[in-house]
Amino acid sequence: MPNPAGAMKRQLHLNLFIHSRGHHEASWRHPASSPLALTDIRYYQDLACRAETALFDSIFLADQLALGEEVAQAARTWLEPVTVLAAVAVATSRIGLIATASTTYTEPFNLARQFASLDHISNGRVGWNIVTSWLATAAGNFGGAGQVSHADRYARAEEFMAVVKALWDSWADDAVIDDRIGGRYARPDRIRPIKHKGEYYQVAGPLNLPRCPQGRPVLVQAGSSDTGRRFAARHAEAVFTAHMEKATAQDFYADLKALAATEGRSPDQMLILPGLSPMIASTEGEARRLARELNELSDPEVGRKRLTGRFGGHDFSHLPLDRPLVPEDFPKPDSVEAARSRTEVILSLIRREKPTLRQLLANLAGARGHFTVSGTPEQIAYLIEDWFTDGVADGFNIMPPLLPTMLDVFSTEVIPLLQRRGLFRTAYTGKTLREHYDLAWPGSASKKACLKIEQSSH
Ligand SMILES: Cc1cc2nc3c(=O)[nH]c(=O)nc-3n(C[C@H](O)[C@H](O)[C@H](O)COP(=O)(O)O)c2cc1C
């Protein structure tokens, strides 16, 4: 809705994070979650279509490269995200599609090629969630030499980024002529090798397919440790982050926007999207009752195993469920080689609320350390508007506790309130994810000049 000056109000961005049958740990066994198998592609296509009807900017799929130890009592299986997005791309036409892939356990050439292919398949709707893979057990599936340290994973990721960006830029926008009459397919002078020789990778290039519709896929990142933030400030165009309090989310927002500026980037070219897991009902009491119902279906032993995973394999089996926890029950976050920033979120909760292990696990069962809230549509819309206008978020990574039920309630009850306040689109105006997120063509150059300028700097 136009403001009095006639200009468009700053617009909120919404991403749907698809995970299991919902983000609550017990969602997979709740009667209100989808009856489809988690290996049934129709489940993902259907959710993406629902999100597209509701005008979400994008959907997102996370990924781990090892089976969780709690598989006996928790639905811990999913399809490989890049493959899923190819199938979702052909079932949708406007919504952005973000898949997770690891810099630690893939080669840059493979990854650059897969994401460029997805961007072509989807006509410019793809984003890559760059992860370094925190789960210690993944190392056993890739050579078994033990987990690469937190610092080394990020060092490797830094070089990985230089390689994939160069590969995506290795074809100029106008390299393909496809002239059947003249018999010329491409202009070789508009395709160049990258000749990368670094500490971790040696890649000759060029990529073996034309430049993708968005120039490069949208780069998304979700590491929030100090190293993770500096990495995001250099590369990320959208940032997912987990906070259990508004205050820490606000500090994170200010810190990351300032870091982006010190990297010479415009802070508005890096969207910050904290996770939000809303349980919604027509009264707050009913929403709380639903959340309690799901908590009662959770198994504390599943939570205990997940905690062990977060803390890089630390054994919590000796901790009683009903004694208040102290920080000394946990390893120090800076000694954790796994999901370091999430361990900080957990320890700050322990200092603040001194929960028992049972209470902590119930709290994490909701959305693994993201912000959970139970309320009416008005309360959820108010919270979103408050964070959006108070320097906490550019939008949200929506994590429905139950899928598709709570996605549908969010779409039909909360989104119209946001639209009425002029905060959210009432129709798609762009076609690509870059356009939905209001992001510029990648790199410092304009679209056509891109290759020329980058070539001269080599
Ligand atoms: C919303 C969100 C989604 C994430 N998805 C993944 C994922 O799919 N795979 C993964 O290995 N890590 C994932 N992470 C973890 C981060 O990428 C990062 O590895 C982790 O936070 C540890 O890095 P840090 O210590 O710098 O935060 C996710 C984090 C957030 C907040």
Coordinates of C-alpha atoms and ligand atoms in Angstrom, one line a residue:
M1 CA 0.0 0.0 0.0
P2 CA 1.5 3.4 -0.9
N3 CA 2.6 5.7 2.0
P4 CA 1.6 9.4 1.9
A5 CA 4.8 10.3 0.0
G6 CA 3.7 7.8 -2.7
A7 CA 6.7 5.5 -2.2
M8 CA 6.3 1.8 -1.4
K9 CA 6.8 0.9 2.3
R10 CA 9.8 -1.3 3.0
Q11 CA 8.6 -4.8 2.3
L12 CA 8.9 -7.8 4.5
H13 CA 10.4 -11.1 3.2
L14 CA 9.0 -14.5 4.1
N15 CA 10.8 -17.8 3.6
L16 CA 9.1 -21.1 4.4
F17 CA 11.6 -23.5 6.0
I18 CA 10.3 -27.0 5.2
H19 CA 11.5 -29.6 7.7
S20 CA 10.0 -33.1 8.4
R21 CA 6.2 -32.9 9.0
G22 CA 6.8 -29.6 10.9
H23 CA 9.5 -28.1 13.0
H24 CA 8.3 -29.5 16.3
E25 CA 10.2 -32.6 17.1
A26 CA 7.0 -34.6 17.6
S27 CA 5.2 -33.2 14.5
W28 CA 5.8 -36.4 12.5
R29 CA 3.4 -38.3 14.8
H30 CA 0.7 -35.7 15.4
P31 CA -2.6 -36.4 13.7
A32 CA -2.7 -32.9 12.2
S33 CA 0.5 -33.3 10.2
S34 CA 0.6 -34.6 6.6
P35 CA -0.1 -38.3 6.0
L36 CA 2.4 -38.5 3.1
A37 CA 5.7 -40.2 3.4
L38 CA 8.8 -38.0 3.8
T39 CA 10.2 -39.6 0.7
D40 CA 7.1 -38.7 -1.4
I41 CA 7.9 -35.8 -3.7
R42 CA 4.3 -34.8 -3.8
Y43 CA 4.7 -33.7 -0.1
Y44 CA 7.4 -31.1 -1.1
Q45 CA 5.6 -30.0 -4.3
D46 CA 2.4 -29.5 -2.4
L47 CA 4.0 -27.4 0.3
A48 CA 5.8 -25.3 -2.2
C49 CA 2.5 -24.7 -4.1
R50 CA 0.7 -23.7 -0.9
A51 CA 3.6 -21.3 -0.1
E52 CA 3.5 -19.9 -3.6
T53 CA -0.3 -19.3 -3.4
A54 CA 0.4 -17.4 -0.1
L55 CA 3.1 -15.3 -2.0
F56 CA 6.1 -16.4 0.1
D57 CA 9.4 -15.2 -1.3
S58 CA 10.9 -18.7 -1.1
I59 CA 11.0 -22.1 0.4
F60 CA 14.1 -23.7 2.0
L61 CA 15.4 -27.2 2.6
A62 CA 18.1 -27.9 5.1
D63 CA 20.5 -30.9 4.9
Q64 CA 22.8 -33.1 6.9
L65 CA 25.2 -35.6 5.6
A66 CA 24.7 -38.4 8.1
L67 CA 21.8 -40.2 9.7
G68 CA 20.8 -38.9 13.1
E69 CA 21.2 -41.4 16.0
E70 CA 17.6 -40.8 17.1
V71 CA 16.1 -42.3 14.0
A72 CA 14.4 -45.1 16.0
Q73 CA 12.1 -42.6 17.7
A74 CA 12.2 -39.6 15.4
A75 CA 11.5 -39.1 11.7
R76 CA 15.0 -38.2 10.7
T77 CA 15.0 -38.9 6.9
W78 CA 14.7 -36.6 4.0
L79 CA 15.4 -36.5 0.3
E80 CA 18.5 -34.8 -1.1
P81 CA 17.6 -31.1 -1.4
V82 CA 19.1 -30.3 -4.9
T83 CA 17.2 -33.2 -6.4
V84 CA 14.0 -32.2 -4.6
L85 CA 14.2 -28.6 -5.8
A86 CA 14.5 -29.8 -9.5
A87 CA 11.1 -31.5 -9.0
V88 CA 9.6 -28.6 -7.1
A89 CA 10.9 -26.2 -9.8
V90 CA 8.7 -27.8 -12.4
A91 CA 5.6 -27.9 -10.1
T92 CA 5.8 -24.1 -9.4
S93 CA 6.4 -20.9 -11.4
R94 CA 7.2 -18.0 -9.1
I95 CA 8.4 -18.9 -5.7
G96 CA 12.2 -18.9 -4.8
L97 CA 13.8 -22.3 -4.1
I98 CA 16.7 -22.5 -1.6
A99 CA 18.7 -25.7 -1.1
T100 CA 21.5 -26.4 1.4
A101 CA 24.8 -27.8 0.2
S102 CA 28.1 -28.2 1.9
T103 CA 31.5 -26.6 1.2
T104 CA 33.3 -29.2 3.3
Y105 CA 32.0 -32.3 1.5
T106 CA 31.6 -31.3 -2.2
E107 CA 33.8 -30.1 -4.9
P108 CA 33.2 -26.5 -6.1
F109 CA 32.9 -27.5 -9.7
N110 CA 30.1 -30.0 -9.0
L111 CA 28.3 -27.6 -6.8
A112 CA 28.6 -24.6 -9.2
R113 CA 27.2 -26.8 -11.9
Q114 CA 24.3 -28.2 -9.9
F115 CA 23.1 -24.8 -8.8
A116 CA 23.6 -23.2 -12.2
S117 CA 21.5 -26.1 -13.6
L118 CA 18.8 -25.5 -11.0
D119 CA 18.8 -21.8 -11.8
H120 CA 18.2 -22.6 -15.5
I121 CA 15.6 -25.3 -14.7
S122 CA 13.6 -22.8 -12.4
N123 CA 14.1 -19.7 -14.6
G124 CA 16.1 -17.8 -12.0
R125 CA 14.6 -18.8 -8.7
V126 CA 17.4 -20.6 -6.9
G127 CA 19.4 -19.9 -3.8
W128 CA 22.1 -21.8 -2.1
N129 CA 22.3 -22.1 1.7
I130 CA 26.1 -22.3 2.2
V131 CA 26.9 -24.6 5.0
T132 CA 30.2 -26.0 6.3
S133 CA 28.4 -29.0 7.9
W134 CA 28.7 -28.9 11.7
L135 CA 27.5 -32.5 12.3
A136 CA 30.6 -34.5 13.4
T137 CA 29.3 -37.8 12.2
A138 CA 29.3 -36.5 8.5
A139 CA 33.1 -36.8 8.4
G140 CA 32.7 -40.6 8.7
N141 CA 30.9 -40.7 5.4
F142 CA 33.6 -38.8 3.5
G143 CA 36.9 -40.5 4.1
G144 CA 36.5 -40.9 7.8
A145 CA 39.5 -38.7 8.8
G146 CA 37.6 -37.1 11.7
Q147 CA 35.7 -33.8 11.7
V148 CA 37.4 -30.8 10.1
S149 CA 37.7 -28.1 12.8
H150 CA 35.4 -25.1 12.8
A151 CA 38.2 -22.7 11.7
D152 CA 39.4 -25.0 8.9
R153 CA 35.9 -25.5 7.6
Y154 CA 35.4 -21.7 7.3
A155 CA 38.9 -21.3 5.7
R156 CA 38.1 -23.9 3.1
A157 CA 34.6 -22.4 2.6
E158 CA 36.3 -19.0 1.8
E159 CA 38.3 -20.5 -1.0
F160 CA 35.3 -22.5 -2.2
M161 CA 33.4 -19.3 -2.6
A162 CA 36.1 -17.7 -4.8
V163 CA 36.0 -20.8 -7.0
V164 CA 32.3 -21.1 -7.5
K165 CA 31.8 -17.4 -8.1
A166 CA 34.5 -17.4 -10.8
L167 CA 32.9 -20.5 -12.3
W168 CA 29.5 -18.8 -12.4
D169 CA 31.1 -15.7 -14.0
S170 CA 33.1 -17.7 -16.5
W171 CA 30.4 -17.4 -19.2
A172 CA 29.4 -13.8 -20.2
D173 CA 25.8 -13.1 -20.4
D174 CA 26.0 -12.9 -24.2
A175 CA 28.3 -15.9 -24.8
V176 CA 25.6 -18.1 -26.4
I177 CA 24.5 -17.1 -29.9
D178 CA 22.8 -20.3 -31.0
D179 CA 22.9 -19.2 -34.6
R180 CA 21.7 -22.3 -36.6
I181 CA 22.0 -20.6 -40.0
G182 CA 25.5 -19.2 -39.5
G183 CA 26.6 -22.4 -37.6
R184 CA 27.9 -20.6 -34.6
Y185 CA 26.8 -21.7 -31.1
A186 CA 28.9 -19.6 -28.8
R187 CA 31.5 -16.9 -28.7
P188 CA 34.7 -18.4 -27.3
D189 CA 36.0 -14.9 -26.4
R190 CA 33.1 -14.6 -24.0
I191 CA 33.9 -17.8 -22.1
R192 CA 37.1 -18.0 -20.1
P193 CA 38.9 -20.5 -17.9
I194 CA 39.3 -19.6 -14.2
K195 CA 42.8 -21.2 -13.7
H196 CA 42.3 -21.4 -9.9
K197 CA 45.2 -22.8 -7.9
G198 CA 44.7 -22.4 -4.2
E199 CA 45.5 -24.1 -0.9
Y200 CA 42.5 -26.5 -1.1
Y201 CA 41.3 -26.4 -4.8
Q202 CA 42.8 -26.5 -8.2
V203 CA 40.1 -25.8 -10.8
A204 CA 40.8 -25.0 -14.5
G205 CA 37.2 -23.9 -15.6
P206 CA 35.3 -22.6 -17.3
L207 CA 32.0 -24.1 -16.2
N208 CA 30.4 -26.3 -18.8
L209 CA 27.1 -24.5 -19.1
P210 CA 26.0 -21.0 -19.9
R211 CA 25.6 -18.3 -17.3
C212 CA 22.5 -18.8 -15.2
P213 CA 19.4 -16.5 -15.3
Q214 CA 20.3 -14.8 -12.0
G215 CA 24.0 -14.4 -12.9
R216 CA 24.7 -16.4 -9.7
P217 CA 22.3 -18.2 -7.5
V218 CA 21.3 -16.1 -4.4
L219 CA 23.8 -16.8 -1.7
V220 CA 22.3 -17.7 1.7
Q221 CA 24.2 -18.4 4.9
A222 CA 23.3 -19.4 8.4
G223 CA 26.4 -19.5 10.6
S224 CA 26.3 -17.0 13.5
S225 CA 29.6 -17.5 15.3
D226 CA 32.2 -14.7 15.0
T227 CA 33.8 -16.5 12.0
G228 CA 30.4 -17.3 10.6
R229 CA 29.3 -13.7 10.8
R230 CA 32.4 -12.4 9.0
F231 CA 31.8 -15.1 6.3
A232 CA 28.2 -13.9 5.9
A233 CA 29.2 -10.3 5.8
R234 CA 31.4 -11.1 2.8
H235 CA 29.2 -13.4 0.8
A236 CA 25.6 -13.7 2.1
E237 CA 22.7 -12.0 0.4
A238 CA 20.3 -13.6 2.9
V239 CA 21.1 -14.8 6.4
F240 CA 19.1 -17.3 8.4
T241 CA 19.7 -17.1 12.2
A242 CA 18.3 -18.7 15.4
H243 CA 17.5 -16.5 18.4
M244 CA 15.3 -17.2 21.5
E245 CA 15.0 -13.6 22.5
K246 CA 14.4 -10.3 20.6
A247 CA 17.4 -8.6 22.3
T248 CA 20.0 -11.1 20.9
A249 CA 18.4 -11.0 17.5
Q250 CA 18.6 -7.2 17.5
D251 CA 22.3 -7.2 18.5
F252 CA 22.9 -9.8 15.7
Y253 CA 21.1 -7.6 13.2
A254 CA 23.1 -4.5 14.0
D255 CA 26.4 -6.4 14.2
L256 CA 25.9 -8.1 10.8
K257 CA 24.7 -5.0 9.0
A258 CA 27.8 -3.1 10.3
L259 CA 30.1 -6.0 9.3
A260 CA 28.6 -5.9 5.8
A261 CA 29.4 -2.2 5.6
T262 CA 33.0 -2.8 6.6
E263 CA 33.2 -5.3 3.8
G264 CA 32.2 -2.5 1.4
R265 CA 28.7 -3.9 0.9
S266 CA 25.4 -2.2 1.1
P267 CA 23.7 -3.5 4.2
D268 CA 20.3 -3.6 2.3
Q269 CA 21.9 -6.2 0.0
M270 CA 22.0 -8.7 2.9
L271 CA 18.6 -9.7 4.3
I272 CA 18.5 -11.0 7.8
L273 CA 15.8 -13.6 8.4
P274 CA 15.5 -15.0 11.9
G275 CA 13.6 -18.2 12.5
L276 CA 10.1 -17.9 13.8
S277 CA 8.0 -21.0 14.7
P278 CA 4.4 -19.8 15.4
M279 CA 1.7 -22.0 16.9
I280 CA -1.5 -20.1 15.9
A281 CA -5.1 -20.5 17.1
S282 CA -8.1 -18.2 17.5
T283 CA -7.3 -17.8 21.2
E284 CA -3.9 -17.7 22.9
G285 CA -5.1 -20.4 25.3
E286 CA -5.9 -22.8 22.4
A287 CA -2.5 -22.1 20.8
R288 CA -0.8 -22.9 24.1
R289 CA -2.8 -26.1 24.5
L290 CA -1.7 -27.2 21.0
A291 CA 1.9 -26.6 21.8
R292 CA 1.5 -28.5 25.1
E293 CA -0.1 -31.4 23.2
L294 CA 2.9 -31.6 20.9
N295 CA 5.4 -31.3 23.8
E296 CA 3.6 -34.3 25.5
L297 CA 4.3 -36.4 22.4
S298 CA 8.1 -35.6 22.5
D299 CA 10.6 -38.1 23.9
P300 CA 13.3 -36.5 26.1
E301 CA 15.8 -39.2 24.9
V302 CA 15.4 -37.9 21.3
G303 CA 16.2 -34.4 22.6
R304 CA 19.2 -35.7 24.7
K305 CA 20.7 -37.3 21.6
R306 CA 20.2 -34.1 19.5
L307 CA 21.9 -32.1 22.3
T308 CA 24.9 -34.5 22.0
G309 CA 25.0 -33.8 18.3
R310 CA 24.9 -30.0 18.7
F311 CA 27.8 -30.2 21.2
G312 CA 29.9 -32.3 18.8
G313 CA 29.3 -35.7 20.5
H314 CA 29.5 -34.6 24.2
D315 CA 27.9 -37.2 26.4
F316 CA 24.9 -35.9 28.4
S317 CA 23.6 -39.4 29.4
H318 CA 24.6 -38.9 33.1
L319 CA 22.5 -35.7 33.5
P320 CA 19.3 -36.2 35.5
L321 CA 16.2 -34.9 33.8
D322 CA 14.8 -32.9 36.8
R323 CA 17.7 -31.0 38.4
P324 CA 18.2 -27.3 37.3
L325 CA 21.1 -27.1 34.9
V326 CA 24.2 -25.0 35.3
P327 CA 26.6 -23.8 32.6
E328 CA 29.3 -26.2 33.9
D329 CA 27.1 -29.1 32.7
F330 CA 28.1 -28.2 29.2
P331 CA 31.4 -27.8 27.3
K332 CA 32.4 -24.2 26.6
P333 CA 31.1 -23.0 23.2
D334 CA 34.5 -22.0 22.0
S335 CA 35.7 -25.5 22.4
V336 CA 32.8 -26.9 20.4
E337 CA 33.7 -27.9 16.8
A338 CA 30.1 -28.5 15.8
A339 CA 27.2 -25.9 15.8
R340 CA 29.0 -23.3 17.8
S341 CA 26.6 -20.4 17.7
R342 CA 23.6 -22.7 18.6
T343 CA 25.5 -23.9 21.7
E344 CA 25.8 -20.2 22.7
V345 CA 22.0 -19.8 22.3
I346 CA 21.5 -22.8 24.5
L347 CA 24.0 -21.7 27.2
S348 CA 22.5 -18.2 27.4
L349 CA 19.0 -19.8 28.0
I350 CA 20.5 -21.8 30.8
R351 CA 22.1 -18.7 32.5
R352 CA 18.8 -16.8 32.1
E353 CA 16.2 -19.4 33.1
K354 CA 18.1 -22.2 34.9
P355 CA 15.8 -24.9 33.4
T356 CA 16.0 -28.6 34.3
L357 CA 17.2 -30.8 31.4
R358 CA 13.6 -31.9 30.9
Q359 CA 12.5 -28.2 30.5
L360 CA 15.4 -27.4 28.3
L361 CA 14.6 -30.3 26.0
A362 CA 10.9 -29.4 25.9
N363 CA 12.0 -25.9 24.9
L364 CA 14.3 -27.1 22.2
A365 CA 11.7 -29.6 20.9
G366 CA 9.7 -26.7 19.5
A367 CA 12.2 -25.5 16.9
R368 CA 15.7 -26.5 18.0
G369 CA 16.6 -23.1 19.5
H370 CA 14.7 -20.8 17.2
F371 CA 12.0 -18.4 18.5
T372 CA 8.8 -20.2 19.3
V373 CA 5.6 -18.4 20.1
S374 CA 1.9 -19.4 20.7
G375 CA -0.7 -16.9 19.9
T376 CA -3.6 -15.5 17.9
P377 CA -3.1 -14.3 14.3
E378 CA -3.1 -10.7 15.6
Q379 CA -0.4 -11.4 18.1
I380 CA 1.8 -13.1 15.6
A381 CA 1.3 -10.3 13.0
Y382 CA 2.1 -7.8 15.8
L383 CA 5.3 -9.6 16.7
I384 CA 6.4 -9.7 13.0
E385 CA 5.7 -6.0 12.5
D386 CA 7.5 -5.1 15.8
W387 CA 10.7 -7.0 14.9
F388 CA 10.6 -5.8 11.3
T389 CA 10.2 -2.1 12.2
D390 CA 12.5 -2.2 15.3
G391 CA 15.8 -3.2 13.6
V392 CA 15.6 -6.9 14.3
A393 CA 14.7 -8.5 11.0
D394 CA 14.2 -7.9 7.2
G395 CA 11.7 -10.7 7.2
F396 CA 11.4 -14.2 8.7
N397 CA 12.3 -17.8 8.2
I398 CA 8.9 -19.2 9.0
M399 CA 9.1 -22.6 10.6
P400 CA 5.6 -24.0 11.1
P401 CA 5.5 -26.5 14.0
L402 CA 3.1 -28.7 12.1
L403 CA 3.0 -29.1 8.3
P404 CA 0.9 -28.3 6.4
T405 CA -1.7 -27.3 9.1
M406 CA 0.2 -24.4 10.7
L407 CA 1.5 -23.1 7.3
D408 CA -2.1 -22.9 6.1
V409 CA -3.2 -21.0 9.3
F410 CA -0.3 -18.6 8.9
S411 CA -1.1 -18.1 5.2
T412 CA -4.8 -17.5 5.6
E413 CA -4.9 -15.7 9.0
V414 CA -1.6 -13.9 9.5
I415 CA -0.5 -12.9 5.9
P416 CA -3.7 -10.9 5.2
L417 CA -3.1 -8.8 8.4
L418 CA 0.5 -8.1 7.2
Q419 CA -0.9 -7.2 3.7
R420 CA -3.5 -4.9 5.2
R421 CA -0.7 -3.0 7.0
G422 CA 1.2 -2.6 3.7
L423 CA 4.1 -4.8 4.9
F424 CA 3.8 -7.7 2.5
R425 CA 3.1 -8.1 -1.3
T426 CA -0.4 -8.8 -2.5
A427 CA 0.9 -10.2 -5.8
Y428 CA 4.4 -11.2 -7.1
T429 CA 6.0 -8.4 -9.0
G430 CA 9.2 -10.1 -9.8
K431 CA 10.0 -13.4 -11.5
T432 CA 13.3 -14.4 -9.9
L433 CA 14.4 -14.9 -6.3
R434 CA 16.8 -12.0 -6.7
E435 CA 13.8 -9.8 -7.6
H436 CA 11.6 -11.1 -4.7
Y437 CA 14.5 -10.3 -2.3
D438 CA 15.2 -6.9 -4.0
L439 CA 18.8 -7.9 -4.7
A440 CA 21.0 -6.4 -7.3
W441 CA 22.7 -8.4 -10.2
P442 CA 25.7 -10.2 -8.5
G443 CA 29.2 -8.7 -8.4
S444 CA 29.9 -5.0 -8.7
A445 CA 29.3 -4.7 -12.4
S446 CA 26.1 -4.3 -14.4
K447 CA 24.7 -7.4 -16.1
K448 CA 26.3 -7.0 -19.6
A449 CA 29.6 -5.6 -18.4
C450 CA 30.2 -8.2 -15.8
L451 CA 32.6 -10.5 -17.5
K452 CA 34.6 -7.7 -19.1
I453 CA 35.4 -6.0 -15.8
E454 CA 36.2 -9.2 -14.0
Q455 CA 38.4 -10.4 -16.8
S456 CA 40.5 -7.3 -16.6
S457 CA 41.0 -7.7 -12.9
H458 CA 42.6 -11.1 -13.4
Ligands
LIG1 C1 18.0 -21.7 9.8 C2 19.2 -22.4 9.8 C3 19.4 -23.5 9.0 C4 20.6 -24.2 9.0 N1 20.7 -25.3 8.1 C5 21.7 -26.1 8.1 C6 21.8 -27.2 7.3 O1 20.9 -27.5 6.5 N2 22.9 -28.0 7.4 C7 24.0 -27.7 8.2 O2 25.0 -28.4 8.2 N3 23.9 -26.6 9.0 C8 22.8 -25.8 9.0 N4 22.8 -24.7 9.8 C9 23.9 -24.4 10.7 C10 24.8 -23.3 10.2 O3 25.0 -23.4 8.8 C11 26.2 -23.4 10.8 O4 26.9 -24.5 10.3 C12 26.1 -23.6 12.3 O5 25.4 -22.5 12.8 C13 27.5 -23.6 12.8 O6 28.3 -22.5 12.4 P1 28.5 -21.2 13.4 O7 29.2 -21.8 14.6 O8 29.3 -20.3 12.6 O9 27.1 -20.7 13.7 C14 21.6 -23.9 9.8 C15 21.5 -22.8 10.7 C16 20.3 -22.1 10.7 C17 20.2 -20.9 11.7

